[in-house]
Amino acid sequence: MTELEIWTYLIVGASFVLYFAIAWWARAGSTSDFYVAGGGVTSIQNGMATAADWMSAASFISMAGIIAFKGYDASAYLMGWTGGYVLMAMLLAPYLRKFGKFTVPEFVGDRYYSRTARIVAVACLIVISLTYVIGQMKGVGVTFSRFLGVSMEMGLVVGMVIVFFYAAFGGMKGITYTQIAQYVVLILAYTIPAMFISFNLTGNPIPQLGLGSTMGDGSGVFMLDKLDQVITELGFKAYTVPSDSMINTFMLTMTLMIGTAGLPHVIIRFFTVASVKDARSSAGWALIFIAILYTTAPAVGAMARLNLVNTIQTGEVGAADGNLAMDARPAWMANWEKTGLISFKDKNGDGKIQYYNDGALSKAQADLGAAEKALKEAQDKAGDTAAAQAKVDTAKTAADEAMTKYMTDEKTKKFADFGWKGNEVTKVDNDIMVLANPEIAGLPNWVIALVAAGGIAAALSTAAGLLLAIASSVSHDLMKGIFTPNISEKNELMASRIAITIAIILAGYMGMNPPGFAAEVVALAFGLAASSIFPVLMMGIFSKRMNTAGAISGMLAGIGLTLVYIFWFKGWFFIKGTEMAPNIPANWFLGISPEAFGTIGAIANFVVAFIVSRFTAPPPEHIQHLVEDVRIPRGAGAATH
């Protein structure tokens, strides 16, 4: 066993012992403990737990990875997720707490005086949470695969078992106190390596300042200018220059913002504090705790990209000794190759690795490889070889055309002249960048182990929160609230745990075949929340005239439109091969990507809801008084059901 493995098992093992001990100590003894932790959590504790709940695998693992490879365009994720939290703290959290219910569907059912509205809200919430938890399970699989040195699929199965045990038995009370510990672990795991790396590159140990500092080599070149220089020399677009369209960037930011304010697993946290004042206070604390990570992420992403390029491109571009030798790959590359999340291929046989932008050549080569593999399988299994051969011929023609363009296009010709025959980093998953970053930078083994513990904490904390949101929707909103109102407390808890079991199996399966990187999948969930839950909550609080028919019509129109648009480009129910059109900007409606479409869904929700409500009966008078009362910022009683 290596020193790194010993450190990893020690630190990750110690964190697990802590989580399980807390979950056991705070295990749920009643439905109140299970759903809202008995309502006795302080605002600072709730702020830390909310931050851990919020900073999922997408934030910890994937966001910096997206920033590393998309650069300026990824700023939409930072602005949207941070701005959305402010929106939630100001417009929703205190009012929902004052309403005094356990769950979002319960609020919808009471505010819109309708069991049907409550059922529709439950359906929306389950769709959102399942989509969200798929992204989290991808993060769980990535983290455990690296930690255990196994495939991503096996890592995912191990993570599923661990999440099941402490989410199913601890409930909200156990999850809350576990998440407080997880916040401490994950924020230390995120910031300590960032400080080391920032100091190594710029001489400034504060990552936020290091990002805007000059390089520590005495050249006087700013870190971001250096990054722009090294990646543009390799044919990639400049890191600090936008390339996405203005409308898509705006729509993505808006979707992430209003989607944040409609996330059920975060909203439910505001029912765990004792008063409206505490709800406002905990939202403020959570924002502070979240900001520590979110202001560090841009530095982590930029520095990870620079370190990755410098590791492979060791000298002048095009020089005989300018690239890393294939046989001299550092240990971190070999470790990640085992997971299948990074791969290399020596295409020109020079024994070196070339990492650069070759235009469309790599994709054409990959398509040809896939077609040849399918042909071999058809031959081995006596399948339709004629059809498979036709696909090989088509792919070969496309690859030849791509090679011709590669050798003549002014953007790629210089690489062809070097004797390079295509990008040899054939795969690098965005989601590994944060976990691999300390290894790439050559940091001490205990720091690398700490990051593994942080990644696991981030993935587990949000997955548990989402599973609880699903469980409460099924057992509390559907069974106790509608279908079996006389169900005993013991049976309700059992139903919650069964719902968690089914949800985790579904999410685990989809996590093995995700429709994108963790942050991309999470962005889809935000779009669904933006198009369904956010509008119905806003109208429920701020519009006395909104009635049952309007709310139900709006939710169905918003989430229906958004789901169809997502499935159109991502495949029906995310099943690969069922896409209706290639997911490229030329095919998008007004240039808006599936991840950014939630804003259109929200607009549809508002428009349909207001039109329908104007042509149907207004809400009863006591409901209109209730809406006025909720908006008055005075205290609230305990959450009831």
XYZ file of C-alpha atoms in Angstrom:
641
model
C 0.000 0.000 0.000
C 1.404 3.411 -0.986
C 1.719 6.392 1.346
C -1.086 8.155 -0.559
C -3.413 5.183 -0.111
C -2.665 5.075 3.617
C -3.413 8.802 3.979
C -6.586 8.471 1.906
C -7.935 5.553 3.917
C -7.086 7.306 7.181
C -8.711 10.655 6.367
C -11.711 9.337 4.428
C -12.209 6.577 7.027
C -12.102 9.099 9.888
C -14.671 11.301 8.139
C -16.986 8.316 7.646
C -16.730 7.360 11.304
C -17.689 10.934 12.183
C -20.688 10.979 9.816
C -22.056 7.646 10.959
C -21.562 8.522 14.631
C -23.478 11.772 14.166
C -26.229 10.059 12.151
C -26.633 7.459 14.901
C -26.623 10.066 17.685
C -29.200 12.218 15.868
C -31.285 9.416 14.367
C -34.943 10.233 13.790
C -37.377 9.027 16.436
C -40.476 10.716 15.033
C -41.816 12.106 11.775
C -41.014 15.634 12.995
C -37.372 14.616 13.500
C -37.375 12.875 10.118
C -38.792 15.755 8.079
C -37.697 18.982 9.844
C -35.246 17.850 12.561
C -37.841 18.726 15.197
C -37.639 22.423 14.197
C -34.861 22.999 16.744
C -31.831 23.763 14.579
C -30.084 27.130 15.156
C -29.627 29.565 12.276
C -25.821 29.120 12.091
C -26.150 25.334 12.178
C -28.833 25.527 9.517
C -26.670 27.889 7.453
C -23.781 25.394 7.493
C -26.079 22.454 6.736
C -27.746 24.410 3.928
C -24.336 25.278 2.480
C -23.333 21.593 2.523
C -26.716 20.667 1.052
C -26.287 23.297 -1.622
C -22.623 22.681 -2.452
C -23.099 19.359 -4.107
C -20.821 17.274 -6.260
C -21.724 19.724 -9.007
C -20.288 22.654 -7.026
C -17.331 20.872 -5.419
C -16.255 18.556 -8.217
C -17.779 19.769 -11.450
C -18.053 23.574 -11.340
C -14.291 24.206 -11.299
C -13.960 21.546 -14.024
C -16.407 23.427 -16.229
C -14.609 26.703 -15.492
C -11.281 25.038 -16.333
C -12.434 24.021 -19.821
C -15.060 26.678 -20.686
C -13.316 29.667 -19.099
C -15.277 32.920 -19.307
C -18.470 31.199 -20.532
C -18.728 29.233 -17.267
C -19.245 32.483 -15.329
C -22.984 31.898 -15.890
C -22.814 29.071 -13.343
C -21.212 31.304 -10.717
C -23.616 34.204 -11.281
C -26.715 32.044 -11.563
C -26.155 29.826 -8.557
C -24.995 32.647 -6.288
C -27.660 35.109 -7.429
C -30.341 32.475 -7.057
C -29.474 31.965 -3.472
C -29.920 35.683 -2.780
C -33.259 35.525 -4.571
C -34.358 32.639 -2.391
C -33.230 34.320 0.821
C -35.078 37.552 0.011
C -38.244 36.431 -1.752
C -39.102 32.933 -0.598
C -37.446 31.555 2.538
C -38.998 33.761 5.250
C -42.502 33.609 3.759
C -42.438 29.855 3.350
C -41.214 29.467 6.916
C -44.052 31.646 8.132
C -46.556 29.513 6.268
C -45.422 26.723 8.576
C -45.598 23.542 6.518
C -43.170 20.651 6.186
C -42.826 20.490 2.408
C -43.303 22.489 -0.786
C -46.244 20.346 -2.030
C -47.909 20.894 1.338
C -47.622 24.660 0.816
C -49.006 24.339 -2.710
C -51.885 22.138 -1.545
C -52.940 24.547 1.239
C -52.315 27.810 -0.617
C -54.197 26.638 -3.686
C -56.778 24.740 -1.574
C -56.487 21.698 -3.828
C -55.359 18.080 -3.528
C -54.813 18.025 -7.303
C -52.425 20.983 -7.082
C -50.551 19.168 -4.329
C -50.257 15.981 -6.447
C -48.986 17.971 -9.448
C -46.409 19.678 -7.178
C -45.293 16.259 -5.897
C -44.868 14.996 -9.463
C -42.813 18.084 -10.379
C -40.685 17.719 -7.268
C -39.934 14.041 -7.926
C -38.940 14.766 -11.540
C -36.656 17.616 -10.403
C -35.088 15.694 -7.540
C -34.479 12.550 -9.606
C -32.788 14.562 -12.358
C -30.717 16.402 -9.769
C -29.687 13.257 -7.937
C -28.525 11.659 -11.217
C -25.865 14.376 -11.397
C -24.936 13.772 -7.772
C -24.597 10.028 -8.305
C -22.243 10.698 -11.222
C -20.134 12.698 -8.730
C -20.378 9.909 -6.172
C -19.164 7.415 -8.782
C -16.228 9.622 -9.865
C -15.112 10.211 -6.285
C -15.359 6.638 -5.039
C -13.775 5.220 -8.204
C -10.654 7.297 -7.599
C -10.666 6.680 -3.852
C -10.986 2.892 -4.215
C -9.099 2.547 -7.515
C -12.040 0.843 -9.228
C -14.263 1.578 -12.240
C -16.758 4.424 -12.014
C -19.650 1.955 -12.028
C -18.300 0.025 -9.043
C -17.533 3.292 -7.216
C -21.126 4.358 -7.782
C -22.517 1.153 -6.274
C -20.379 1.610 -3.131
C -21.562 5.222 -2.826
C -25.195 4.198 -3.228
C -24.946 1.791 -0.286
C -23.400 4.430 1.995
C -25.921 7.133 1.047
C -28.789 4.738 1.610
C -27.797 3.888 5.168
C -27.441 7.327 6.630
C -30.218 9.019 4.604
C -32.781 6.305 5.297
C -32.125 6.001 9.020
C -31.069 9.518 10.014
C -33.799 11.521 8.293
C -33.563 15.333 8.368
C -32.254 15.405 11.934
C -29.392 13.031 11.176
C -28.727 14.641 7.793
C -28.631 18.162 9.275
C -25.966 17.409 11.860
C -24.030 15.215 9.428
C -24.082 18.015 6.867
C -22.597 20.443 9.385
C -19.590 18.120 9.751
C -19.491 17.605 5.993
C -19.388 21.360 5.398
C -16.295 21.672 7.577
C -14.609 18.777 5.749
C -15.474 19.934 2.249
C -14.569 23.602 2.712
C -11.176 22.685 4.206
C -10.671 20.169 1.398
C -11.446 22.823 -1.200
C -9.536 25.797 0.154
C -6.336 24.218 1.527
C -5.180 22.728 -1.820
C -6.235 25.962 -3.559
C -3.996 27.940 -1.205
C -1.032 25.622 -1.871
C -1.523 25.802 -5.654
C -2.051 29.567 -5.674
C 1.152 30.042 -3.659
C 3.111 27.711 -5.974
C 1.987 29.527 -9.123
C 1.776 33.155 -8.026
C 3.418 33.443 -4.608
C 0.066 34.563 -3.171
C -1.590 31.986 -0.871
C -5.069 33.533 -1.190
C -6.604 31.946 -4.319
C -9.018 34.808 -4.977
C -6.066 37.239 -5.094
C -3.742 34.773 -6.804
C -6.123 34.598 -9.775
C -5.487 38.279 -10.457
C -1.767 38.238 -9.598
C 1.371 37.914 -11.683
C 3.174 34.590 -12.016
C 5.574 33.719 -9.244
C 8.410 33.047 -11.724
C 9.322 36.736 -11.801
C 8.209 37.182 -15.427
C 5.693 39.859 -14.440
C 3.021 38.142 -16.592
C -0.424 37.934 -15.017
C -1.661 34.413 -14.319
C -4.688 34.698 -16.625
C -2.570 36.212 -19.429
C -0.173 33.286 -19.067
C -3.073 30.834 -19.300
C -4.444 32.574 -22.400
C -0.973 32.405 -23.967
C -0.306 28.698 -23.404
C -3.716 27.445 -24.497
C -4.030 29.653 -27.600
C -0.608 28.386 -28.723
C -2.201 24.926 -28.651
C -5.186 26.032 -30.731
C -7.731 26.363 -27.910
C -9.854 29.502 -27.564
C -8.598 32.153 -25.155
C -9.675 31.467 -21.575
C -10.832 35.015 -20.817
C -12.769 35.626 -24.043
C -16.494 34.751 -24.332
C -17.550 32.407 -27.126
C -21.125 31.555 -26.145
C -23.972 33.725 -27.489
C -25.266 36.552 -25.320
C -28.831 35.187 -25.269
C -27.763 31.701 -24.197
C -25.501 33.081 -21.458
C -28.325 35.296 -20.180
C -30.910 32.506 -20.308
C -28.578 30.041 -18.584
C -27.838 32.544 -15.814
C -31.539 33.263 -15.320
C -32.426 29.552 -15.341
C -29.823 28.725 -12.714
C -30.917 31.729 -10.644
C -34.656 31.109 -10.508
C -34.101 27.357 -10.494
C -32.071 27.773 -7.324
C -34.973 29.562 -5.700
C -37.261 26.664 -6.579
C -35.155 23.750 -5.401
C -37.224 21.667 -2.999
C -34.350 20.111 -1.028
C -32.954 23.562 -0.188
C -36.336 25.184 0.525
C -37.209 22.397 2.956
C -34.234 23.396 5.112
C -35.949 26.652 6.119
C -38.631 24.665 7.917
C -36.022 23.300 10.345
C -35.451 26.579 12.225
C -37.647 27.920 14.994
C -38.815 31.252 13.540
C -39.054 33.521 10.506
C -36.185 35.598 11.913
C -34.033 32.469 12.126
C -34.981 31.562 8.546
C -33.680 34.928 7.311
C -30.593 34.649 9.502
C -29.741 31.109 8.378
C -30.110 32.155 4.727
C -27.553 34.910 5.360
C -25.153 32.530 7.100
C -25.519 29.987 4.306
C -24.648 32.657 1.744
C -21.428 33.470 3.613
C -20.452 29.802 3.866
C -21.263 29.212 0.181
C -19.338 32.314 -0.936
C -16.099 30.889 0.478
C -16.214 28.066 -2.064
C -17.748 30.009 -4.931
C -15.118 32.749 -4.868
C -12.383 30.097 -4.761
C -13.720 28.042 -7.695
C -12.575 30.406 -10.516
C -9.011 30.264 -9.201
C -9.143 26.475 -8.851
C -10.457 26.070 -12.416
C -7.930 28.396 -14.054
C -4.957 27.045 -12.127
C -5.978 23.427 -12.775
C -6.086 24.089 -16.530
C -2.661 25.778 -16.460
C -1.125 22.933 -14.454
C -2.661 20.295 -16.754
C -1.297 21.963 -19.898
C 2.138 22.548 -18.340
C 2.308 18.892 -17.267
C 1.830 17.672 -20.858
C 3.402 20.527 -22.819
C 6.754 20.563 -21.033
C 8.610 22.697 -23.576
C 8.202 24.742 -26.741
C 5.199 23.795 -28.894
C 6.438 21.703 -31.829
C 9.901 21.026 -30.369
C 11.095 17.395 -30.370
C 11.450 17.412 -26.596
C 8.502 19.721 -25.915
C 5.970 17.083 -24.811
C 5.577 14.609 -21.985
C 6.808 11.128 -22.889
C 4.066 8.496 -22.849
C 6.182 6.239 -20.631
C 6.897 9.081 -18.211
C 3.259 9.773 -17.380
C 2.968 10.781 -13.712
C 1.236 8.434 -11.277
C -1.944 10.547 -11.123
C -2.569 9.942 -14.840
C -2.187 6.188 -14.438
C -4.504 6.232 -11.427
C -7.233 8.124 -13.275
C -6.836 5.954 -16.386
C -8.045 3.012 -14.262
C -11.359 4.819 -13.740
C -11.859 5.346 -17.485
C -12.251 9.107 -17.002
C -9.005 10.072 -18.774
C -7.306 8.303 -21.666
C -4.402 8.754 -24.095
C -3.489 7.355 -27.518
C -0.149 7.740 -29.270
C -1.545 8.500 -32.732
C 1.731 9.441 -34.449
C 3.867 6.794 -32.713
C 6.462 9.254 -31.380
C 6.126 8.066 -27.781
C 5.030 11.548 -26.660
C 1.630 13.039 -25.704
C 0.266 15.978 -27.708
C -2.668 17.839 -26.151
C -4.130 20.467 -28.490
C -7.162 21.526 -30.522
C -7.127 19.624 -33.819
C -10.454 20.983 -35.063
C -12.879 18.182 -35.977
C -10.200 15.526 -36.517
C -10.437 13.760 -33.144
C -14.203 13.431 -33.342
C -14.020 11.974 -36.842
C -11.334 9.530 -35.694
C -13.435 8.525 -32.687
C -16.511 7.994 -34.891
C -14.468 5.754 -37.191
C -13.170 3.757 -34.224
C -16.715 3.266 -32.910
C -17.956 2.142 -36.339
C -15.091 -0.359 -36.708
C -15.829 -1.734 -33.241
C -19.519 -2.154 -34.152
C -18.513 -3.968 -37.346
C -16.335 -6.414 -35.404
C -19.162 -7.094 -32.961
C -21.544 -7.704 -35.882
C -19.059 -10.146 -37.401
C -18.547 -12.000 -34.100
C -22.277 -12.272 -33.382
C -23.420 -12.885 -36.982
C -25.224 -9.556 -37.056
C -25.998 -7.216 -39.942
C -22.430 -6.815 -41.220
C -23.498 -5.062 -44.411
C -25.074 -2.198 -42.486
C -22.113 -2.025 -40.113
C -19.666 -1.977 -43.052
C -21.638 0.874 -44.640
C -21.254 2.900 -41.434
C -17.519 2.172 -41.417
C -17.218 3.378 -45.012
C -19.133 6.575 -44.201
C -17.040 7.211 -41.100
C -13.811 6.557 -42.997
C -14.780 9.073 -45.674
C -15.553 11.650 -42.965
C -12.232 10.923 -41.227
C -10.307 11.336 -44.495
C -12.044 14.661 -45.158
C -11.300 15.801 -41.608
C -7.620 14.872 -42.045
C -7.436 16.798 -45.326
C -8.935 19.864 -43.685
C -6.641 19.445 -40.674
C -3.574 19.480 -42.913
C -4.640 22.527 -44.921
C -6.602 24.770 -42.521
C -4.482 27.664 -41.271
C -5.598 27.011 -37.663
C -4.353 23.406 -37.625
C -1.768 23.188 -40.431
C 1.106 24.121 -38.130
C 0.306 21.114 -35.914
C 0.253 18.826 -38.975
C 3.647 20.223 -39.963
C 4.978 19.190 -36.521
C 4.029 15.596 -37.406
C 1.096 15.572 -34.998
C -1.835 13.400 -36.148
C -4.581 14.398 -33.756
C -5.131 15.285 -30.091
C -3.714 12.385 -28.079
C -5.592 13.151 -24.865
C -8.586 11.256 -26.177
C -10.665 11.806 -23.059
C -10.463 14.067 -20.032
C -13.646 14.248 -17.966
C -14.342 17.726 -16.553
C -15.420 16.153 -13.287
C -11.937 14.879 -12.384
C -10.188 18.266 -12.407
C -10.749 19.262 -8.774
C -9.900 15.805 -7.445
C -6.826 15.473 -9.659
C -5.671 19.076 -9.185
C -3.537 18.481 -6.024
C -1.879 15.482 -7.691
C -1.178 17.475 -10.866
C 0.376 20.225 -8.724
C 2.468 17.684 -6.777
C 1.038 18.583 -3.356
C 1.659 16.437 -0.226
C -0.263 13.168 0.008
C -2.306 14.283 3.025
C -3.672 17.210 0.975
C -4.639 14.860 -1.873
C -6.369 12.581 0.633
C -8.199 15.565 2.149
C -9.626 16.483 -1.271
C -10.920 12.929 -1.707
C -12.699 13.231 1.657
C -14.134 16.618 0.629
C -15.413 15.310 -2.692
C -17.110 12.408 -0.970
C -18.632 14.748 1.637
C -20.027 17.061 -1.063
C -21.514 14.252 -3.115
C -23.035 12.451 -0.140
C -24.503 15.518 1.568
C -26.595 16.685 -1.383
C -27.578 13.197 -2.483
C -28.929 12.569 1.021
C -30.870 15.864 1.014
C -32.428 15.100 -2.357
C -33.400 11.598 -1.344
C -35.086 13.006 1.740
C -37.031 15.462 -0.428
C -38.243 12.563 -2.584
C -39.101 10.460 0.469
C -41.106 13.232 2.108
C -43.022 13.862 -1.124
C -44.075 10.259 -1.431
C -44.778 9.326 2.194
C -45.888 12.679 3.629
C -47.515 14.461 0.686
C -48.997 11.549 -1.219
C -49.667 8.831 1.374
C -50.428 10.761 4.557
C -51.639 13.912 2.856
C -53.918 12.367 0.260
C -54.273 8.607 -0.113
C -53.905 7.186 3.447
C -54.445 10.075 5.909
C -54.768 7.690 8.877
C -51.413 6.035 8.327
C -49.477 5.501 11.571
C -46.269 7.395 12.245
C -44.310 4.139 12.166
C -45.707 3.149 8.772
C -45.101 6.656 7.398
C -41.433 6.407 8.354
C -41.263 2.956 6.742
C -42.832 4.347 3.537
C -40.200 7.122 3.496
C -37.392 4.603 3.718
C -38.877 2.450 0.965
C -39.205 5.558 -1.241
C -35.524 6.376 -0.587
C -34.545 2.824 -1.560
C -36.407 2.954 -4.881
C -35.137 6.472 -5.641
C -31.504 5.564 -5.002
C -31.702 2.502 -7.266
C -33.189 4.598 -10.085
C -30.667 7.414 -9.581
C -27.782 4.954 -9.409
C -28.778 3.360 -12.704
C -29.090 6.746 -14.402
C -25.843 7.888 -12.772
C -24.042 5.131 -14.709
C -25.456 6.547 -17.958
C -25.681 10.312 -17.273
C -26.720 12.744 -20.037
C -23.689 14.962 -19.337
C -21.152 16.119 -16.767
C -22.413 16.459 -13.202
C -22.883 20.235 -13.453
C -24.664 19.923 -16.808
C -27.132 17.372 -15.432
C -27.692 19.550 -12.381
C -28.337 22.517 -14.685
C -31.152 20.519 -16.314
C -32.706 19.950 -12.871
C -32.481 23.690 -12.203
C -34.344 24.316 -15.460
C -37.142 22.005 -14.370
C -37.352 23.712 -10.954
C -37.342 27.140 -12.613
C -40.218 26.196 -14.903
C -42.460 24.605 -12.266
C -41.800 25.238 -8.556
C -40.437 28.804 -8.620
C -43.427 30.398 -10.411
C -46.037 28.587 -8.303
C -44.302 29.669 -5.088
C -43.908 33.280 -6.220
C -47.526 33.549 -7.323
C -48.656 31.808 -4.143
C -46.935 34.427 -1.996
C -47.378 37.596 -4.042
C -50.625 37.175 -6.020
C -53.938 37.064 -4.158
C -55.728 36.471 -7.466
C -53.886 33.268 -8.381
C -56.239 30.323 -8.055
C -56.137 26.532 -8.289
C -56.761 26.257 -12.034
C -54.086 28.837 -12.823
C -51.453 27.190 -10.599
C -52.052 23.675 -11.967
C -52.145 24.835 -15.603
C -48.978 26.883 -15.131
C -46.999 24.053 -13.529
C -48.027 21.549 -16.208
C -47.278 23.974 -19.054
C -43.897 25.034 -17.630
C -42.444 21.659 -16.749
C -44.042 19.943 -19.771
C -42.532 22.399 -22.245
C -39.114 22.250 -20.586
C -39.062 18.450 -20.368
C -39.965 18.024 -24.046
C -37.236 20.479 -25.067
C -34.615 18.689 -22.917
C -35.610 15.214 -24.116
C -35.610 16.441 -27.733
C -31.866 17.010 -27.568
C -30.800 14.695 -24.709
C -32.941 11.655 -25.574
C -36.317 10.594 -24.165
C -35.820 9.918 -20.450
C -32.094 10.448 -21.116
C -31.860 7.159 -23.044
C -29.040 7.505 -25.554
C -30.012 7.026 -29.172
C -33.504 8.506 -28.787
C -32.473 12.124 -29.437
C -34.666 13.882 -32.009
C -31.929 16.262 -33.188
C -28.190 16.808 -32.624
C -27.579 18.948 -29.550
C -25.814 21.807 -31.332
C -26.487 25.589 -31.355
C -27.742 25.509 -34.956
C -30.692 23.336 -33.851
C -31.600 25.166 -30.642
C -34.684 27.423 -30.395
C -33.360 31.005 -30.640
C -29.918 29.600 -29.821
C -30.995 28.552 -26.309
C -29.436 25.313 -25.034
C -31.421 22.661 -23.091
C -29.591 23.698 -19.890
C -30.782 27.301 -20.362
C -34.379 26.579 -21.404
C -35.863 26.705 -17.886
C -36.365 30.476 -18.213
C -38.632 29.939 -21.234
C -40.498 27.279 -19.240
C -40.932 29.715 -16.335
C -42.278 32.419 -18.649
C -44.745 29.897 -20.091
C -45.780 28.948 -16.550
C -46.478 32.569 -15.520
C -48.332 33.424 -18.760
C -50.548 30.330 -18.731
C -51.276 30.666 -15.009
C -52.344 34.317 -15.231
C -54.486 33.774 -18.331
C -56.282 30.759 -16.844
C -56.794 32.452 -13.465
C -58.413 35.473 -15.123
C -61.046 33.278 -16.767
C -61.832 31.156 -13.694
C -63.219 31.855 -10.236
C -61.024 33.841 -7.809
C -59.681 32.157 -4.642
C -61.955 32.083 -1.545
C -61.744 35.141 0.685
C -59.950 33.344 3.523
C -57.175 32.306 1.097
C -56.739 35.921 -0.011
C -56.439 36.972 3.642
C -53.947 34.142 4.168
C -51.755 35.468 1.325
C -51.776 38.947 2.870
C -50.918 37.539 6.300
C -47.979 35.473 4.991
C -46.357 38.568 3.531
C -46.362 40.425 6.859
C -42.844 39.814 8.287
C -43.811 38.734 11.786
C -43.161 35.501 13.641
C -44.407 32.029 12.838
C -45.328 29.007 14.860
C -43.940 25.547 14.535
C -44.261 23.663 11.262
C -47.461 21.619 11.239
C -49.012 18.916 9.184
